[in-house]
Every structure is written in C-alpha cells, then in structure tokens.
Coordinates of C-alpha atoms and ligand atoms in Angstrom, one line a residue:
X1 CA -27.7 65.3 -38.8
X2 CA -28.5 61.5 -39.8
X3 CA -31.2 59.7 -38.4
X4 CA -32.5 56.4 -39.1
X5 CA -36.1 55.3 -38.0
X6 CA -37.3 51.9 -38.0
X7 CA -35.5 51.0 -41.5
X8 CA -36.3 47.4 -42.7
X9 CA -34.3 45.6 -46.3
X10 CA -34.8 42.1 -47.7
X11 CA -32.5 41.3 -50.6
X12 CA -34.2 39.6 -53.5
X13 CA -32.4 37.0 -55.2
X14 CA -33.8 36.4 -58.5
X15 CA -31.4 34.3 -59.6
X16 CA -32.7 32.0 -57.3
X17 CA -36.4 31.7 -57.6
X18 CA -37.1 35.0 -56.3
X19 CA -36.5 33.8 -52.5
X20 CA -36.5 36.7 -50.3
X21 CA -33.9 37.1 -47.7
X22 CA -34.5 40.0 -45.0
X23 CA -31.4 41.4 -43.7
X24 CA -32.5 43.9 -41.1
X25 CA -35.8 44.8 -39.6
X26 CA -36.4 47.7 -37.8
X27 CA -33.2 49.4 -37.1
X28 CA -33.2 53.4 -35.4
X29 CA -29.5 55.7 -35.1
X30 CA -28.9 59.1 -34.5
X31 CA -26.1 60.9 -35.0
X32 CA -25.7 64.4 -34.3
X33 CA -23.1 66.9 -35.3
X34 CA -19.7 66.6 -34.4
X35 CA -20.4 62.8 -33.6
X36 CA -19.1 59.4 -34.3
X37 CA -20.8 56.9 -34.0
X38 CA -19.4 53.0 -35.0
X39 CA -21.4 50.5 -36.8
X40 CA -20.6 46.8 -35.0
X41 CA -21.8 43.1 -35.0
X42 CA -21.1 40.0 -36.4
X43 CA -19.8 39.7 -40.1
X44 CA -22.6 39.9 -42.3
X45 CA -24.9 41.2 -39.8
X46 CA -25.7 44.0 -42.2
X47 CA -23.5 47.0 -41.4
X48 CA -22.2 47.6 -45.1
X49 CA -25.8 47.4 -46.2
X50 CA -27.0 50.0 -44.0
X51 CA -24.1 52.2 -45.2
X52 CA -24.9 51.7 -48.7
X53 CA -28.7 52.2 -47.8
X54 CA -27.8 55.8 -46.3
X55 CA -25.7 56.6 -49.2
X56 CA -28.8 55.6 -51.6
X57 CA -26.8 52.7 -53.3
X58 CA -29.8 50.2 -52.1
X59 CA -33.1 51.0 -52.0
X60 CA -34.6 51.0 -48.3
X61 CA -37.7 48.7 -48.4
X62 CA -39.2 50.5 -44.8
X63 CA -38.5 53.5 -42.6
X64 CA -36.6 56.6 -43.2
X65 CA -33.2 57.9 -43.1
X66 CA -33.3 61.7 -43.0
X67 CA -29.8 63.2 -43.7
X68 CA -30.1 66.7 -43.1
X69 CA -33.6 67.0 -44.5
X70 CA -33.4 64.4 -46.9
X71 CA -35.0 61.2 -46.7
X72 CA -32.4 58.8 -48.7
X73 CA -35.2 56.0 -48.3
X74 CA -38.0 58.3 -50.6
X75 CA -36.0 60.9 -52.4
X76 CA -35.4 61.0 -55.9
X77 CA -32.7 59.9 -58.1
X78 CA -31.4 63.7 -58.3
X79 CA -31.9 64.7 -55.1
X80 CA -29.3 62.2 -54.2
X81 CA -27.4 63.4 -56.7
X82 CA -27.4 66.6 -54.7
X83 CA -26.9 65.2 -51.3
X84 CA -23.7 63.0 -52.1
X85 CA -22.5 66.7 -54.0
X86 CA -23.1 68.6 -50.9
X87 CA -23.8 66.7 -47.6
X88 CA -23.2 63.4 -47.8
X89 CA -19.5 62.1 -48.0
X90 CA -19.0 58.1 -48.6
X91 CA -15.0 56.5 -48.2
X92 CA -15.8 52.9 -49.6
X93 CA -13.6 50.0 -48.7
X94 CA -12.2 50.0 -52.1
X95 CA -11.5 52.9 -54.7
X96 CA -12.9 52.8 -57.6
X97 CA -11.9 55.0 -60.3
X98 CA -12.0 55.4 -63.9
X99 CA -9.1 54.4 -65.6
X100 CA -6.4 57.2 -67.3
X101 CA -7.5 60.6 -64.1
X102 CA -5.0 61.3 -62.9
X103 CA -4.6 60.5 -58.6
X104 CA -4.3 64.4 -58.3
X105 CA -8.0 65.1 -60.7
X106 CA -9.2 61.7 -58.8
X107 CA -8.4 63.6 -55.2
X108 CA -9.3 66.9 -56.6
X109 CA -12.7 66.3 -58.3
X110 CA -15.4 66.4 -55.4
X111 CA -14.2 69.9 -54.9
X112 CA -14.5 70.7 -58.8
X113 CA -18.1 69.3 -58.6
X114 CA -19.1 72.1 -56.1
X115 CA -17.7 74.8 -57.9
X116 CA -14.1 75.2 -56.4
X117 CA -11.7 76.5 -59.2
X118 CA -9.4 73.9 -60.5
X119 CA -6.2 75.6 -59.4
X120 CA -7.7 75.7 -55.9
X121 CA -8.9 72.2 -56.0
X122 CA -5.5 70.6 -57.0
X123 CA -3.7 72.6 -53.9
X124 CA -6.3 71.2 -52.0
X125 CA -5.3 67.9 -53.8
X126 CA -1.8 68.5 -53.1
X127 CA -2.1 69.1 -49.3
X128 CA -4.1 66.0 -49.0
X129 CA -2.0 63.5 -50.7
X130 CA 1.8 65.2 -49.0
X131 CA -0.3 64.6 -45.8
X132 CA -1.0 60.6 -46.4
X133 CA 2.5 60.3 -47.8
X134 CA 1.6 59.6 -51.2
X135 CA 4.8 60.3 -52.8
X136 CA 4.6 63.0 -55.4
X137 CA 6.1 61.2 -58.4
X138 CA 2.8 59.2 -58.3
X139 CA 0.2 62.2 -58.4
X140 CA 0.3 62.3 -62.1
X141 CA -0.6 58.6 -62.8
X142 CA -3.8 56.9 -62.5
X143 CA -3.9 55.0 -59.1
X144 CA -5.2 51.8 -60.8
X145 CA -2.0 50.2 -60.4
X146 CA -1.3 51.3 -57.0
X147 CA -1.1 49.5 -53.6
X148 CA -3.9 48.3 -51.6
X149 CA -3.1 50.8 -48.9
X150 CA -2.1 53.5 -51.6
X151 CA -5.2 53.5 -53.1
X152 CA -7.0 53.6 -49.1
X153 CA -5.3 56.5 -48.9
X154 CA -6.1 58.2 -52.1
X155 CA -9.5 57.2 -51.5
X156 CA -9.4 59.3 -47.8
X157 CA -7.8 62.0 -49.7
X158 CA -10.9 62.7 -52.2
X159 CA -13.7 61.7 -49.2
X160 CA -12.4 64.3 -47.3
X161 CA -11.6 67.1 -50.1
X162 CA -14.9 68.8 -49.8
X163 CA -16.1 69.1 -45.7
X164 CA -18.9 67.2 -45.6
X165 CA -21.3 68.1 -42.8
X166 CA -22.2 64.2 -42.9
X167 CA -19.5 61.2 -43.9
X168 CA -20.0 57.3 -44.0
X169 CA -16.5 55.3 -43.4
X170 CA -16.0 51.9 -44.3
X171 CA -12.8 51.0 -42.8
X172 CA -10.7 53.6 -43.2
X173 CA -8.0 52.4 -41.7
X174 CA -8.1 48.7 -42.7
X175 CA -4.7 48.3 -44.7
X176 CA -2.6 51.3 -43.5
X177 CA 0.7 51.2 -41.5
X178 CA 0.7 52.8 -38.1
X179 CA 1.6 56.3 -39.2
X180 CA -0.7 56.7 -42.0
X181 CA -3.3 55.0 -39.2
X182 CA -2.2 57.8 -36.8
X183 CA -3.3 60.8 -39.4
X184 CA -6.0 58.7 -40.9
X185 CA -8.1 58.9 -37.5
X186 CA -6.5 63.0 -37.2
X187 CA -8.4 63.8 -39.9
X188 CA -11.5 62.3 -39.0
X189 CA -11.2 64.0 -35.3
X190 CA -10.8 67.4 -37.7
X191 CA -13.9 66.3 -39.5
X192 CA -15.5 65.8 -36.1
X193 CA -14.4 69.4 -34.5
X194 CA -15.7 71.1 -37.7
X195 CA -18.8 69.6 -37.1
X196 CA -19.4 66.5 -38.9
X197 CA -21.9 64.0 -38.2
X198 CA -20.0 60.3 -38.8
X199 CA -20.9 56.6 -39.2
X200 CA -17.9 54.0 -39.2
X201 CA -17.1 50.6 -39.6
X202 CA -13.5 49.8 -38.0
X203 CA -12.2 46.7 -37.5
X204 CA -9.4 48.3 -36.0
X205 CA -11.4 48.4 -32.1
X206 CA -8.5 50.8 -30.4
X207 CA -9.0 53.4 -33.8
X208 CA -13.1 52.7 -33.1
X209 CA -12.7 53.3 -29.2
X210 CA -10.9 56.4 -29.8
X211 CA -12.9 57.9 -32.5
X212 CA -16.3 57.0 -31.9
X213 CA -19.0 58.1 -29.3
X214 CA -21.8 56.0 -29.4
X215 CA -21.7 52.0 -31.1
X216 CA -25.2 50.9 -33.0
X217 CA -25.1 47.1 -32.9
X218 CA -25.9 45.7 -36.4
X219 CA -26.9 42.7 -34.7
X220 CA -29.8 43.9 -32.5
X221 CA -31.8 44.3 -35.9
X222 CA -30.9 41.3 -38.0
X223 CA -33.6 38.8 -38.4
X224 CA -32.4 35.7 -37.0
X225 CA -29.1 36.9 -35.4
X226 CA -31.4 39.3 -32.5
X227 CA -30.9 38.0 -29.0
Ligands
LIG1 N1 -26.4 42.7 -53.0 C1 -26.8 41.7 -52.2 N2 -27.6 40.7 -52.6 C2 -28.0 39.7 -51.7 N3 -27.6 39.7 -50.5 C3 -26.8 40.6 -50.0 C4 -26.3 41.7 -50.8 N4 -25.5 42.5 -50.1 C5 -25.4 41.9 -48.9 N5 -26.2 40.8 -48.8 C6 -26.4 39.9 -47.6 O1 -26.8 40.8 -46.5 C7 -26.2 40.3 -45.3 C8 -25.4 41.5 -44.7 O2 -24.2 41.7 -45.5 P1 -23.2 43.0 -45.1 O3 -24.0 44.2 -45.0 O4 -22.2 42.9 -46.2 O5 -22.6 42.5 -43.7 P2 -21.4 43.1 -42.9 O6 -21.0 44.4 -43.6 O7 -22.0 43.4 -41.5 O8 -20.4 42.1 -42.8 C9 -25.3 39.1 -45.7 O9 -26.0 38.0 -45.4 C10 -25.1 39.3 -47.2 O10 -24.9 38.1 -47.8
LIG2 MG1 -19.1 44.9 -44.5

C-alpha cells in the first residue's frame, strides 16, 4: 500500500546563504495492508520529515513514494488533494484547527469532504469523541482552548473519522493517560484489521512493540548518522 524507493531530501536554508543540509539519502519501506510498521532512530534523524514527505507537505528531492498508485514525490498539487481526501490519513503531533468549528464539525469534517451526510458525519462525530472521553459539554466549543491531551484526542477522533486504507501517526499517544492510551492503540489495531496500511512514530516503545510489525530505522539513511 505505501512504498518508498530510494527517497533522498536536503533542506535548503536560505536564510543562511543557501547552505544545503541533506537529511536523508536513499531511504526504501514497505508497508502492506493491514500493517504497522514504526518509524525509529535518534532525535532528528529524520522520521517527521519522511512523514511529512509521504503526506506531500515537503517536496521529495529523489526517489518515489507510491501510496496506492500515487507517487507523492511527482504528483500534482490536486492529486494530493485527492489522496489525503480518500487514501491517505495524517494524525499530526499537534492539532491545528481554525479558530470558532466547532470540536464536533472539526471531528466530523473529513467525512463531510467525501460526501457523507452531515447528520451522519456528526453521529460518527459523536461516537468518536464519547469513545476518547471527551466530555460532551465541550463538543460545541472550538478545541483551541483545550488541553494538550484533549486536543490529541480530538485530533485521533477526526484522523480516524473516515477509514483510511493508508494512515501516518505521529505520536498518537504521546500526552494521554493510560486509559485513553489503552483505546488509543484499539483503534489503531481496528484500523489494522480493516485493512490499513500504517506508519508510526511512538515514543511510547511498549504501545510501538504492540502495535507495530516491522521498525524502519531513520538512522540507517541519514547522512552522517549511518553506521
Ligand atoms: N523545515 C526544515 N528546514 C530545515 N531543516 C529541517 C526542517 N525540518 C527538519 N529539519 C532538519 O531535519 C533533520 C530531521 O528532523 P526531524 O525529521 O524533525 O527529526 P525526528 O523527527 O527524527 O526527530 C533535523 O536536523 C532538522 O533540524
Ligand atoms: Mg519528530
């Protein structure tokens, strides 16, 4: 479902005489269907850039990374637009959201942007956020103002609203408390048995051990850092 072949990235930095800083040379993953596998290595070895690279957020400088039949590193703005709609699931580390949606419209609107009715997609919204024990009085507001782990959770809620046959997840369950841990890595076994094909970055090494199937170290392919 996501492969990556020989995918190279240098960072620019303009701001400081256009000095060019590679990051990762020559890095290969597979991941079927119904697989986890766990990105790993040092700090700054490069994992959240490959994640952002499959998502499309940085451009990939070599290689290709075929999700489903699309290659992230070539394809065009709006096929992109149409892989993150339909394929391609990302939970980022942090929510971001646009101030004044409501957490239930926030959880609700991946599913709106495929086409699912909006009565349907708020049920949807419902289940989701009664499941991670966000407590219904706070479904109306914007979750701006919420807790770090509050707005984790409302960020698993809308990543895993639509099923994704492919989902990137950057921490999930970084700042939750054991319980919301324990259905954090449930719903990501779900995801699994239904077929999804899933990359990871846990810090958490007993949620990684018991989630993933294969780990891809970082490490092997950053310039400077490779044994
Ligand atoms: N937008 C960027 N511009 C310049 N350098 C970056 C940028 N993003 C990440 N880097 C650099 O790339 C390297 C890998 O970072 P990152 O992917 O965040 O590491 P990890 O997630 O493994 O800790 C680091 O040296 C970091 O400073
Ligand atoms: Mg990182």
């Amino acid at each position: 479902m996501i492969t990556i072949e020989n995918v190279s990235k240098s960072f620019v930095l303009h701001n400081q005489g256009a000095a060019e800083i590679p990051v990762m040379q020559g890095a290969s993953l597979t991941v079927a269907a119904g697989e986890c596998a766990a990105l790993v290595g040092a700090s700054g070895a490069g994992k959240s850039t490959l994640m952002r690279m499959i998502y499309g957020n940085y451009l990939t400088a070599s290689g290709r990374i075929l999700v489903g039949d699309v290659d992230v590193a070539t394809a065009a703005p709006r096929e992109i637009i149409q892989l993150r709609r339909y394929t391609l699931g990302y939970v980022s580390q942090f929510l971001r959201v646009v101030p004044r949606v409501s957490t239930l419209d926030v959880v609700a609107e991946p599913l709106r942007a495929t086409g699912t009715s909006r009565a349907d997609a708020i049920a949807t919204a419902q289940e989701l956020l009664a499941r991670l024990n966000i407590p219904e009085r706070l479904w109306s507001l914007s979750p701006t103002t919420f807790s770090g782990g509050e707005q984790q959770r409302v960020n698993i809620a809308r990543g895993f609203a639509y099923p994704y046959p492919a989902l990137l997840l950057d921490e999930p369950t970084a700042s939750l408390d054991p319980t919301n841990r324990a259905t954090v890595l449930e719903m990501i076994r779900e995801a699994k048995l239904r077929g999804a094909a899933i990359i990871g970055i846990f810090h958490d090494h007993a949620a990684r051990d018991a989630i993933c199937d294969h780990q891809f170290d970082v490490t092997r392919y950053t310039p400077g850092l490779a044994a």
